[in-house]
mmCIF file of C-alpha atoms in Angstrom:
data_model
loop_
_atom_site.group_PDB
_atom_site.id
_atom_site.type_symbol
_atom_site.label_atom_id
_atom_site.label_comp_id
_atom_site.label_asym_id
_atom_site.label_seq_id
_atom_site.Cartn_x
_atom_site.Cartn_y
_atom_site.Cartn_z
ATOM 1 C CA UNK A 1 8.405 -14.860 3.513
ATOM 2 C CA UNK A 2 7.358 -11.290 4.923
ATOM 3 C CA UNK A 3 4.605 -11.098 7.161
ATOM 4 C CA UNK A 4 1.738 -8.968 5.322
ATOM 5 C CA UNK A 5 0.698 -6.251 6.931
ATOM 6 C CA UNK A 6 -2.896 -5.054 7.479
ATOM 7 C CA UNK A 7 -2.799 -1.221 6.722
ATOM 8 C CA UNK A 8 -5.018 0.974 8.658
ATOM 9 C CA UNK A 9 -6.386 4.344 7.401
ATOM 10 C CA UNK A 10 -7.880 7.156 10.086
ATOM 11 C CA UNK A 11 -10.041 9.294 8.042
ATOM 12 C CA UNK A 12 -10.310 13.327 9.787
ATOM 13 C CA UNK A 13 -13.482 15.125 9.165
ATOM 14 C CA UNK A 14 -14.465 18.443 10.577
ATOM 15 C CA UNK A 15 -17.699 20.017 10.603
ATOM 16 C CA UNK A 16 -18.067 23.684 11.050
ATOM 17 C CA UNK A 17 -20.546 25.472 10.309
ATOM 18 C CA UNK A 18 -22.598 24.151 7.247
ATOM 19 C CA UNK A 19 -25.620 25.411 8.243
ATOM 20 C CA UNK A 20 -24.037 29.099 7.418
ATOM 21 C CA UNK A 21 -20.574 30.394 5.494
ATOM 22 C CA UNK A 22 -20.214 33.509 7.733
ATOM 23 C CA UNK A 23 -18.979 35.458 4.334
ATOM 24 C CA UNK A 24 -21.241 35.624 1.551
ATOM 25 C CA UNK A 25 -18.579 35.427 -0.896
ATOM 26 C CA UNK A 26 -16.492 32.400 0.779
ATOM 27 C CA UNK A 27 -17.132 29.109 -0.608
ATOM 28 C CA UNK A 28 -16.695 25.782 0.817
ATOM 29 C CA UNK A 29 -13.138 25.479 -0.311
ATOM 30 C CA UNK A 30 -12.194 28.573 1.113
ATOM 31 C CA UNK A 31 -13.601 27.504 4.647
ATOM 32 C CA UNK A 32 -10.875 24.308 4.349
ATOM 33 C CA UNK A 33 -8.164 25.941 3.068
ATOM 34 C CA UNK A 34 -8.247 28.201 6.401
ATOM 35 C CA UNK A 35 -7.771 25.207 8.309
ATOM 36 C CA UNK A 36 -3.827 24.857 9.261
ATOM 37 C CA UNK A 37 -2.820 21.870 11.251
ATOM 38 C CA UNK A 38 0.861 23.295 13.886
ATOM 39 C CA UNK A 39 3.371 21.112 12.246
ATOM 40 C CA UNK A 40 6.120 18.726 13.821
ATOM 41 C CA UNK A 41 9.814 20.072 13.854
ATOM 42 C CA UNK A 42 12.380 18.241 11.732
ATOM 43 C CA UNK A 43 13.949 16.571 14.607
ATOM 44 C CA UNK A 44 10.775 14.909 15.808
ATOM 45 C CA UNK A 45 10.145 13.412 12.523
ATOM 46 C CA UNK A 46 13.849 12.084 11.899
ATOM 47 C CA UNK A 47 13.463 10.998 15.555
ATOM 48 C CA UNK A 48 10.421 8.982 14.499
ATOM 49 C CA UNK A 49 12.358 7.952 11.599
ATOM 50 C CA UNK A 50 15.346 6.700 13.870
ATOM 51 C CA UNK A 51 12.515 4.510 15.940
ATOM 52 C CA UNK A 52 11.102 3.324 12.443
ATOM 53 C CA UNK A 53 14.809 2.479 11.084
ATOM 54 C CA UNK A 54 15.338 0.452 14.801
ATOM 55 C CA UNK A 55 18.491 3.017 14.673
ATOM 56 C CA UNK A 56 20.007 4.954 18.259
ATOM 57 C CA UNK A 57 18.314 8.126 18.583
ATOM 58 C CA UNK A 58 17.004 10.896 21.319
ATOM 59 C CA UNK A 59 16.284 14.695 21.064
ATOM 60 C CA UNK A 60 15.085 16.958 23.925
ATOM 61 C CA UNK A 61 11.660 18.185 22.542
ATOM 62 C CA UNK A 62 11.085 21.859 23.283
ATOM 63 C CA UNK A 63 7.689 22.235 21.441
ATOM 64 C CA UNK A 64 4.705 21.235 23.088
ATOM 65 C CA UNK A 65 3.737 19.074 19.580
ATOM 66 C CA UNK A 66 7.125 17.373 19.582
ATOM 67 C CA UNK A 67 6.667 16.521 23.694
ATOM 68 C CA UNK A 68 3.175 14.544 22.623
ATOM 69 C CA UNK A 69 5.537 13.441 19.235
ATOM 70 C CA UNK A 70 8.180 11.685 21.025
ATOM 71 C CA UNK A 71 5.992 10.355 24.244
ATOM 72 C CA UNK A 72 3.312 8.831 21.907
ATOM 73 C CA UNK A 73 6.341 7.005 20.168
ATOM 74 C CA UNK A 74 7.862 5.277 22.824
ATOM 75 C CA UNK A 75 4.634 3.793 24.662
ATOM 76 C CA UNK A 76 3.488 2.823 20.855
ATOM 77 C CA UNK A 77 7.047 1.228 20.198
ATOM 78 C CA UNK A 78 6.580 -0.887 23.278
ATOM 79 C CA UNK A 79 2.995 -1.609 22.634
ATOM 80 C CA UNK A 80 4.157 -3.307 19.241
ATOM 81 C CA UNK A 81 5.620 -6.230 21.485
ATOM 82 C CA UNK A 82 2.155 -7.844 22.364
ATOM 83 C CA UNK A 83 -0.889 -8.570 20.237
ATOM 84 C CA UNK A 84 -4.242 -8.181 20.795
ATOM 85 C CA UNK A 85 -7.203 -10.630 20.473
ATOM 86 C CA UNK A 86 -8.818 -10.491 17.226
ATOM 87 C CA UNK A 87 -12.442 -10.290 18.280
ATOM 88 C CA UNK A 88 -12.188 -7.987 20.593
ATOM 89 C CA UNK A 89 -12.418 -3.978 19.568
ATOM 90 C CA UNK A 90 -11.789 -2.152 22.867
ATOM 91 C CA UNK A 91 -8.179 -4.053 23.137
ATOM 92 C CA UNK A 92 -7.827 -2.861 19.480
ATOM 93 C CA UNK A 93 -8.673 -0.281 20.507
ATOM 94 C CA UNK A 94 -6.165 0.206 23.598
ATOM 95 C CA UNK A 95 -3.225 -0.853 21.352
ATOM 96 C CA UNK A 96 -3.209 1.548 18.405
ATOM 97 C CA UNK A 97 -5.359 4.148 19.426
ATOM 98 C CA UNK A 98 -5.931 5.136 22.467
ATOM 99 C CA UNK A 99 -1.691 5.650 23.212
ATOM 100 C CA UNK A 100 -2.239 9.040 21.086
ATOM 101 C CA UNK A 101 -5.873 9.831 22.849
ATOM 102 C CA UNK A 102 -4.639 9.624 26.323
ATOM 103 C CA UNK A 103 -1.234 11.674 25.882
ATOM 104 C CA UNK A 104 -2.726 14.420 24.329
ATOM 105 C CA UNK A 105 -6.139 14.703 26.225
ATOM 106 C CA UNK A 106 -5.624 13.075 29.214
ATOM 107 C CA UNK A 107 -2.061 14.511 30.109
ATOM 108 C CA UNK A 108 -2.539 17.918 31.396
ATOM 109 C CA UNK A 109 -6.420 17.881 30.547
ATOM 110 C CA UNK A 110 -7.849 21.201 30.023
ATOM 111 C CA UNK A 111 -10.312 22.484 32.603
ATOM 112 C CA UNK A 112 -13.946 21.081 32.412
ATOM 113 C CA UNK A 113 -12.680 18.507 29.444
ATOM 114 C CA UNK A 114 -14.995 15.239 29.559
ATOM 115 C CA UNK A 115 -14.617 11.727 27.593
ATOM 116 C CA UNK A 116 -15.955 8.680 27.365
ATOM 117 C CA UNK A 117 -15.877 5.028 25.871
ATOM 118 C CA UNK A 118 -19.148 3.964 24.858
ATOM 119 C CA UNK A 119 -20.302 0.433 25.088
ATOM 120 C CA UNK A 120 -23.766 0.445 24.756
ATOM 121 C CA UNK A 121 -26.731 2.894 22.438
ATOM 122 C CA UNK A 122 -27.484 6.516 23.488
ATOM 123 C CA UNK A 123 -30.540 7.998 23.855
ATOM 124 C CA UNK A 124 -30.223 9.380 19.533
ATOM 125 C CA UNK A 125 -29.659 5.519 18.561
ATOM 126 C CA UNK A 126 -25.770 6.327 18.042
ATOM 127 C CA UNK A 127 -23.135 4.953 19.937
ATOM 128 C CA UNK A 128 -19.878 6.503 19.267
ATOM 129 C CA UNK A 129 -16.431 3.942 20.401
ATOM 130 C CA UNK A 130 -14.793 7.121 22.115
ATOM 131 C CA UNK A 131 -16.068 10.814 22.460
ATOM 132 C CA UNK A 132 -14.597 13.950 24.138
ATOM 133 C CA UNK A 133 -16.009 16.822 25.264
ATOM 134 C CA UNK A 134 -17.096 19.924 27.762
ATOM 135 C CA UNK A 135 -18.391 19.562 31.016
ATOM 136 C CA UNK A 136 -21.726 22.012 31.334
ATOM 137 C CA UNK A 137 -22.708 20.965 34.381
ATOM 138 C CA UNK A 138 -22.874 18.470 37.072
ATOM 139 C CA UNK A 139 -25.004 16.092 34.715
ATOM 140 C CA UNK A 140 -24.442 17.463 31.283
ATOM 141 C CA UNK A 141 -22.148 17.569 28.910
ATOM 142 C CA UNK A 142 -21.654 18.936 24.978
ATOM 143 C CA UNK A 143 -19.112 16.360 23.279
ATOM 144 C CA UNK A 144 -17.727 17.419 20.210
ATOM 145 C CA UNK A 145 -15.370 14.834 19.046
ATOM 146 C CA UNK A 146 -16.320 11.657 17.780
ATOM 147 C CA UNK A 147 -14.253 8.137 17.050
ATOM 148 C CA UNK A 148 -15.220 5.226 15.376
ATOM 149 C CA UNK A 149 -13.445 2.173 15.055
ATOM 150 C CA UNK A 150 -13.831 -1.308 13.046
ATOM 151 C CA UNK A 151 -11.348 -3.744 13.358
ATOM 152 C CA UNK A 152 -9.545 -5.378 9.907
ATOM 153 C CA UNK A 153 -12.097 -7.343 8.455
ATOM 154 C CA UNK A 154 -15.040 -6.887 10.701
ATOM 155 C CA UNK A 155 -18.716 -5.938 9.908
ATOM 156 C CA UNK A 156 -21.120 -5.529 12.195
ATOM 157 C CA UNK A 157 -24.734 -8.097 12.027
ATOM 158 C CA UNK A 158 -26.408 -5.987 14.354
ATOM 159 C CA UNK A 159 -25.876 -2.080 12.977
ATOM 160 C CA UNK A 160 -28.272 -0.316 10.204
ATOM 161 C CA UNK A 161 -25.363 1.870 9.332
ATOM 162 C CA UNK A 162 -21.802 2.173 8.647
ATOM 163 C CA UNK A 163 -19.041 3.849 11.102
ATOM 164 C CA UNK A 164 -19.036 6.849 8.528
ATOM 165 C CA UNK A 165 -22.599 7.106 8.842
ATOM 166 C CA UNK A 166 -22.679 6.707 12.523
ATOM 167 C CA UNK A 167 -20.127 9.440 12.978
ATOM 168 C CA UNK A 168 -21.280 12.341 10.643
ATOM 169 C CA UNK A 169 -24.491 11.965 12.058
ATOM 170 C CA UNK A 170 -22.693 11.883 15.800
ATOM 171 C CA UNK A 171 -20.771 14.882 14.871
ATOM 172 C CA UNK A 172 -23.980 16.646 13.183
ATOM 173 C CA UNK A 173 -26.076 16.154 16.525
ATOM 174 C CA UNK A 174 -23.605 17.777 18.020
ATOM 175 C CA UNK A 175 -23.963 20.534 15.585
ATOM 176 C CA UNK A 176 -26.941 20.520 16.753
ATOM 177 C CA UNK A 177 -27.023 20.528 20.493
ATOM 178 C CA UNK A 178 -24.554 23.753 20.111
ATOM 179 C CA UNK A 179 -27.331 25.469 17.724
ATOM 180 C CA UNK A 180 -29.919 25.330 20.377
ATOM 181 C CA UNK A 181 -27.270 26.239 23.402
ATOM 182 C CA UNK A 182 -27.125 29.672 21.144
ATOM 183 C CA UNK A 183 -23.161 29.073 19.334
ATOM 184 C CA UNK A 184 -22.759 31.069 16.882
ATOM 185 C CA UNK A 185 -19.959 29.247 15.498
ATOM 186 C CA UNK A 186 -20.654 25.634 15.870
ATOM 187 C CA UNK A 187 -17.935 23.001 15.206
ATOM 188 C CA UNK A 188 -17.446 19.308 15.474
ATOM 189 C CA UNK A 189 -14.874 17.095 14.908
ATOM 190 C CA UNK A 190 -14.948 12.539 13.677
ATOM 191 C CA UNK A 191 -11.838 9.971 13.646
ATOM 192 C CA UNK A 192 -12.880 7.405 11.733
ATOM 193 C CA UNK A 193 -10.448 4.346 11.428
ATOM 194 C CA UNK A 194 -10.756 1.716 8.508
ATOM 195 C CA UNK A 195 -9.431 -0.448 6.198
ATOM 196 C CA UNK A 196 -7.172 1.107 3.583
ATOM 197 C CA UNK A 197 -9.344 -0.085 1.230
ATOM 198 C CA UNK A 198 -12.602 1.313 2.341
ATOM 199 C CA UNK A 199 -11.742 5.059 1.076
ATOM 200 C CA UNK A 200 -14.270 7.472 2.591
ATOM 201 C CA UNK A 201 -13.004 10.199 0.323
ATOM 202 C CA UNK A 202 -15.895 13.169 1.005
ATOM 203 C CA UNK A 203 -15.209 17.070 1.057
ATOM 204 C CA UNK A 204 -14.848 17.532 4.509
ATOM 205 C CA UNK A 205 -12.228 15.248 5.021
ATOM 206 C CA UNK A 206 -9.008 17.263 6.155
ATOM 207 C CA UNK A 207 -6.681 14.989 7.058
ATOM 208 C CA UNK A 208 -5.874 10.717 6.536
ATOM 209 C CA UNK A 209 -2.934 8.998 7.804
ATOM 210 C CA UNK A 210 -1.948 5.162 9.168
ATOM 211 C CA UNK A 211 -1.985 3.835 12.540
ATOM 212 C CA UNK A 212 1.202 2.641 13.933
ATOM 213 C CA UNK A 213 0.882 -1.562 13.808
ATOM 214 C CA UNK A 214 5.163 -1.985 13.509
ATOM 215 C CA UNK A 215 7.711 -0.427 14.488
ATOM 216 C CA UNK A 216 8.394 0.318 11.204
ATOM 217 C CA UNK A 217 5.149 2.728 11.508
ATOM 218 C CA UNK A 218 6.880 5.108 13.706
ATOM 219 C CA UNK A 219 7.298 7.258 10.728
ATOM 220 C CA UNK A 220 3.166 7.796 10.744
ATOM 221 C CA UNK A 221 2.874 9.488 14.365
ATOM 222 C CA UNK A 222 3.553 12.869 13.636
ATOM 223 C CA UNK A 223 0.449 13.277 10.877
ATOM 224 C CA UNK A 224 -1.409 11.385 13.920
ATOM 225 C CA UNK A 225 -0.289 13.985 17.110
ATOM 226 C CA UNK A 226 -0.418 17.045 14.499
ATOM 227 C CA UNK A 227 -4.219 16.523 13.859
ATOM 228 C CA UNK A 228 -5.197 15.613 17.366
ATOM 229 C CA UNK A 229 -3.312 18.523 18.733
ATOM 230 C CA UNK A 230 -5.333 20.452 16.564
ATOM 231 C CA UNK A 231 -8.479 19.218 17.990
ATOM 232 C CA UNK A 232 -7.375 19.718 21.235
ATOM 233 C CA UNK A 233 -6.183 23.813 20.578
ATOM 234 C CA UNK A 234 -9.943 24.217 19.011
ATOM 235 C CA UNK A 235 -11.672 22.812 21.671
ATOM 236 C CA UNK A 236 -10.161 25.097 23.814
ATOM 237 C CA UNK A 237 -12.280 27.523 22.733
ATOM 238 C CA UNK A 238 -15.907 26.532 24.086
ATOM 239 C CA UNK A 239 -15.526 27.871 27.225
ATOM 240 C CA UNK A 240 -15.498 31.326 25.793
ATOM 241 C CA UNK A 241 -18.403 30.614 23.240
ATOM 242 C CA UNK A 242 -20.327 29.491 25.998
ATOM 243 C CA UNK A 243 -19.746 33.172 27.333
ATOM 244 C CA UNK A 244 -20.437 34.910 23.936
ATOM 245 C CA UNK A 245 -23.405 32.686 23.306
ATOM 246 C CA UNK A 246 -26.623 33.927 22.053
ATOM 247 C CA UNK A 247 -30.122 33.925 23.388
ATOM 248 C CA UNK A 248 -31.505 34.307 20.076
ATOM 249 C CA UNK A 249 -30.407 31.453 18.362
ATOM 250 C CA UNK A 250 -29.687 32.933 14.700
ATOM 251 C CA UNK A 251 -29.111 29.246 13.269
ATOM 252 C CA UNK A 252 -32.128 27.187 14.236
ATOM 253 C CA UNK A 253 -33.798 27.632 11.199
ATOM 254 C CA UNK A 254 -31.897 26.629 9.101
ATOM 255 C CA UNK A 255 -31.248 22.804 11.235
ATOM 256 C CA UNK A 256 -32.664 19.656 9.086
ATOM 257 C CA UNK A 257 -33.414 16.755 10.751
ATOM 258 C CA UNK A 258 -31.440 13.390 10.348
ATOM 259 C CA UNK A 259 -31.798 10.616 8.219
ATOM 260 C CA UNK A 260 -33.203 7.172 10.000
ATOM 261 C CA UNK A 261 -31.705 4.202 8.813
ATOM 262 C CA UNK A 262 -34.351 1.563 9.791
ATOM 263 C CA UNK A 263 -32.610 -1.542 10.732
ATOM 264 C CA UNK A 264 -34.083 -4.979 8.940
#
């Protein structure tokens, strides 16, 4: 009998800029469809493949994409030989996910780059599972990308609001925060990882692919490395809109506070 396996889904939103569409005539659509993920090479993906097909296969990655590519897959392929305890989220967490989140951010971290796993409520009531960020100061920092994560099967007694909740209003608040540091571009970024079956289709999602649980998964990590490379290449950015920021804050007026969920 073949072992069913529980399907994962990470769900890729992007917020930029709803306050404002810099052009008059550009539409919503038109802000998404300038969005371009750096794609894999062929050789990464039929490398992938190889792993997936438990077939003999290396290549000598050149691009910096296929580097993360082929690194993420071999720690992941040896992750797949232990499992994790069911009840616990942060070693769900360290299996599947965090692999991909410490190649790409924490190898070769760009200058003044922050994160942080969150285990208790922040001072807005949220209480992201894993943010990153930019260092402002000694004290301070502006984090800009948000992840959530609920195990297979689990809900949460003791929450008002679901993870997509929780992280569009995490990634608005830090729509926010850059609105009154002056940005005139703000930009945030969620990874929200489900069930399959919980669809979170919205407009703003960009980008959904599957965690790698089996071997057999291997096939999935280049969607996964393309997508956070892309966050990673944006981010890169802030230090100069710190620079260009402006005193008058143009986009304060047009902020709206956030829902509260009252919790019962």
């Amino acid at each position: 009998m073949l072992k069913q396996k529980i399907l994962r889904t990470n769900y890729f939103f992007f917020y930029r800029g709803l306050y404002r569409i810099s052009s008059p005539s550009a539409t919503l659509f038109d802000v998404w469809r300038s969005i371009v993920l750096e794609n894999a090479s062929m050789e990464a993906v039929m490398f992938c493949k190889d792993v997936s097909d438990r077939t003999e296969g290396d290549f000598e990655p050149s691009h910096h994409i296929d580097k993360k590519i082929k690194a993420c897959c071999l720690h992941l392929k040896n992750a797949c030989n232990y499992k994790v305890q069911d009840n616990s989220e942060t070693s769900f967490m360290q299996k599947y996910l965090l692999p991909y989140l410490n190649e790409i951010y924490m190898v070769n971290s760009q200058k003044n780059s922050v994160c942080a796993m969150v285990d208790g409520v922040e001072e807005s009531g949220n209480f992201p599972d894993w943010k990153l960020g930019y260092k402002k100061s000694k004290n301070k920092s502006l984090f800009i990308f948000f992840v959530e994560v609920k195990r297979p099967g689990q809900t949460s007694k003791y929450q008002a609001e679901d993870d997509y909740v929780k992280l569009t209003k995490e990634m608005k608040d830090s729509l926010d925060e850059q609105i009154e540091l002056g940005f005139d571009s703000p930009f945030s970024f969620g990874l929200l990882v489900e069930e399959l079956k919980k669809k979170g289709y919205m407009p703003r999602m960009i980008k959904k692919f599957s965690l790698m649980q089996e071997v057999e998964d291997a096939v999935n990590i280049p969607a996964m490395v393309e997508t956070l490379v892309f966050v990673k290449e944006k981010m890169a950015s802030i230090d100069k809109m710190f620079r260009d920021r402006s005193r008058a804050k143009p986009l304060v007026k047009f902020m709206k506070p956030s829902f509260h969920t009252e919790f019962k």
